[in-house]
Amino acid sequence: MNLTDLADRYGSDKGSKKHRYTELYHMLFQPFVNRKITFMEMGLLIGGPEHGIDADRETKDLPSIRMWLDYFKKAQIIGLDVSDFSWFEHDRFQFIRCDMDKRQNIVDAVGNAPAFDIILDDASHASHHQQNAFLTLFPKLKSGGMYIIEDLRWQPPAYEIRGLTKTAALFQSYVNTRQFEHSDPNTAEEFNALRDDISGCFVFQVRYQKHRRDQVAVIHKR
C-alpha cells in the first residue's frame, strides 16, 4: 500500500495534507517493507513541552505508529517520546519514555535496544535534542540503514539554545564541504568522527521546493 495513503488514513501530518514526507519515504523504504527490521521513531504525537504543553499531557492517538505498523508488516517498531504512550499495545511495538535534553537520558533509554535499520527523529525539533540523538543513535544504526531528521526549519523557543548551530546548517556544512561545522568545537569533533560511516547525506526543502527552507535530512550509513 502507498505510504501516503496510509498517512492520510491515520491522520499523520507526514502525508499529503501537510509535509508530504511520505512521498520520499515510500521510495526510500521499499527495500525494507517485507524485511524483519527494527524501526524507531522519536516524537509520536504533535504537542508537548515544545509547544508549552506539559509532558504529562493526556495522549490518545499514535497516528504515525499505526501507519508504520501497517506499512512494515514484519518490523519491530520502537517509539520514543517525552510523554507517555505506554497505553498502546501491539505485539510489534515497544514504547520508551525519554527526555532528550541530556544525552545520558538517551543512552539509558536505548541501552538495551537492538541495532536499528531506520531511525526517524520527529521529536521536539530543538537543535541540541536532534544533535544529542544523532550522536548517540547513529552508531547504533546498521550498515545500510537510514537516519532521518524532520522539521529542520522550526525550533521551539522554549528549548532552543541561543547561539547553537542549527541542525539544518550543521548538515548543510557537511553536504557542501564534507566537514561538520559547529559553534561548539567539541560537538564538531564528535560529528566529524562519524564521517567515515556516512555514505550519503541529503537535505530536502519544504515540500521539496528548492527556494524554501531546509526541512528534512536523510543520512545513509555506510
mmCIF file of C-alpha atoms in Angstrom, residues 42 49-50 82 99-103 106 121 123-137 147 149 156 159-161 164 167:
data_model
loop_
_atom_site.group_PDB
_atom_site.id
_atom_site.type_symbol
_atom_site.label_atom_id
_atom_site.label_comp_id
_atom_site.label_asym_id
_atom_site.label_seq_id
_atom_site.Cartn_x
_atom_site.Cartn_y
_atom_site.Cartn_z
ATOM 1 C CA MET A 42 11.184 9.700 18.166
ATOM 2 C CA PRO A 49 6.694 20.756 26.034
ATOM 3 C CA GLU A 50 7.990 22.224 22.761
ATOM 4 C CA VAL A 82 8.812 12.570 26.471
ATOM 5 C CA ASP A 99 13.566 13.379 27.805
ATOM 6 C CA MET A 100 16.173 14.122 25.118
ATOM 7 C CA ASP A 101 17.538 17.225 26.842
ATOM 8 C CA LYS A 102 20.563 15.235 28.043
ATOM 9 C CA ARG A 103 22.481 12.659 26.035
ATOM 10 C CA ILE A 106 19.041 8.770 25.532
ATOM 11 C CA ASP A 121 13.591 11.959 14.567
ATOM 12 C CA ALA A 123 10.640 14.833 18.395
ATOM 13 C CA SER A 124 10.922 18.338 19.866
ATOM 14 C CA HIS A 125 12.911 19.745 16.868
ATOM 15 C CA ALA A 126 15.253 21.562 19.262
ATOM 16 C CA SER A 127 18.710 21.615 17.706
ATOM 17 C CA HIS A 128 20.536 20.182 20.714
ATOM 18 C CA HIS A 129 17.937 17.421 21.076
ATOM 19 C CA GLN A 130 18.388 16.449 17.425
ATOM 20 C CA GLN A 131 22.163 16.534 17.765
ATOM 21 C CA ASN A 132 22.160 14.639 21.083
ATOM 22 C CA ALA A 133 20.066 11.939 19.450
ATOM 23 C CA PHE A 134 22.193 11.669 16.315
ATOM 24 C CA LEU A 135 25.490 11.396 18.181
ATOM 25 C CA THR A 136 24.009 8.741 20.460
ATOM 26 C CA LEU A 137 21.967 6.717 17.985
ATOM 27 C CA TYR A 147 18.717 8.172 9.822
ATOM 28 C CA ILE A 149 15.569 14.205 10.875
ATOM 29 C CA PRO A 156 10.868 25.581 19.678
ATOM 30 C CA TYR A 159 14.075 24.691 24.172
ATOM 31 C CA GLU A 160 16.401 26.228 21.601
ATOM 32 C CA ILE A 161 19.837 27.263 22.910
ATOM 33 C CA LEU A 164 23.946 26.894 18.991
ATOM 34 C CA THR A 167 20.859 21.177 12.735
#
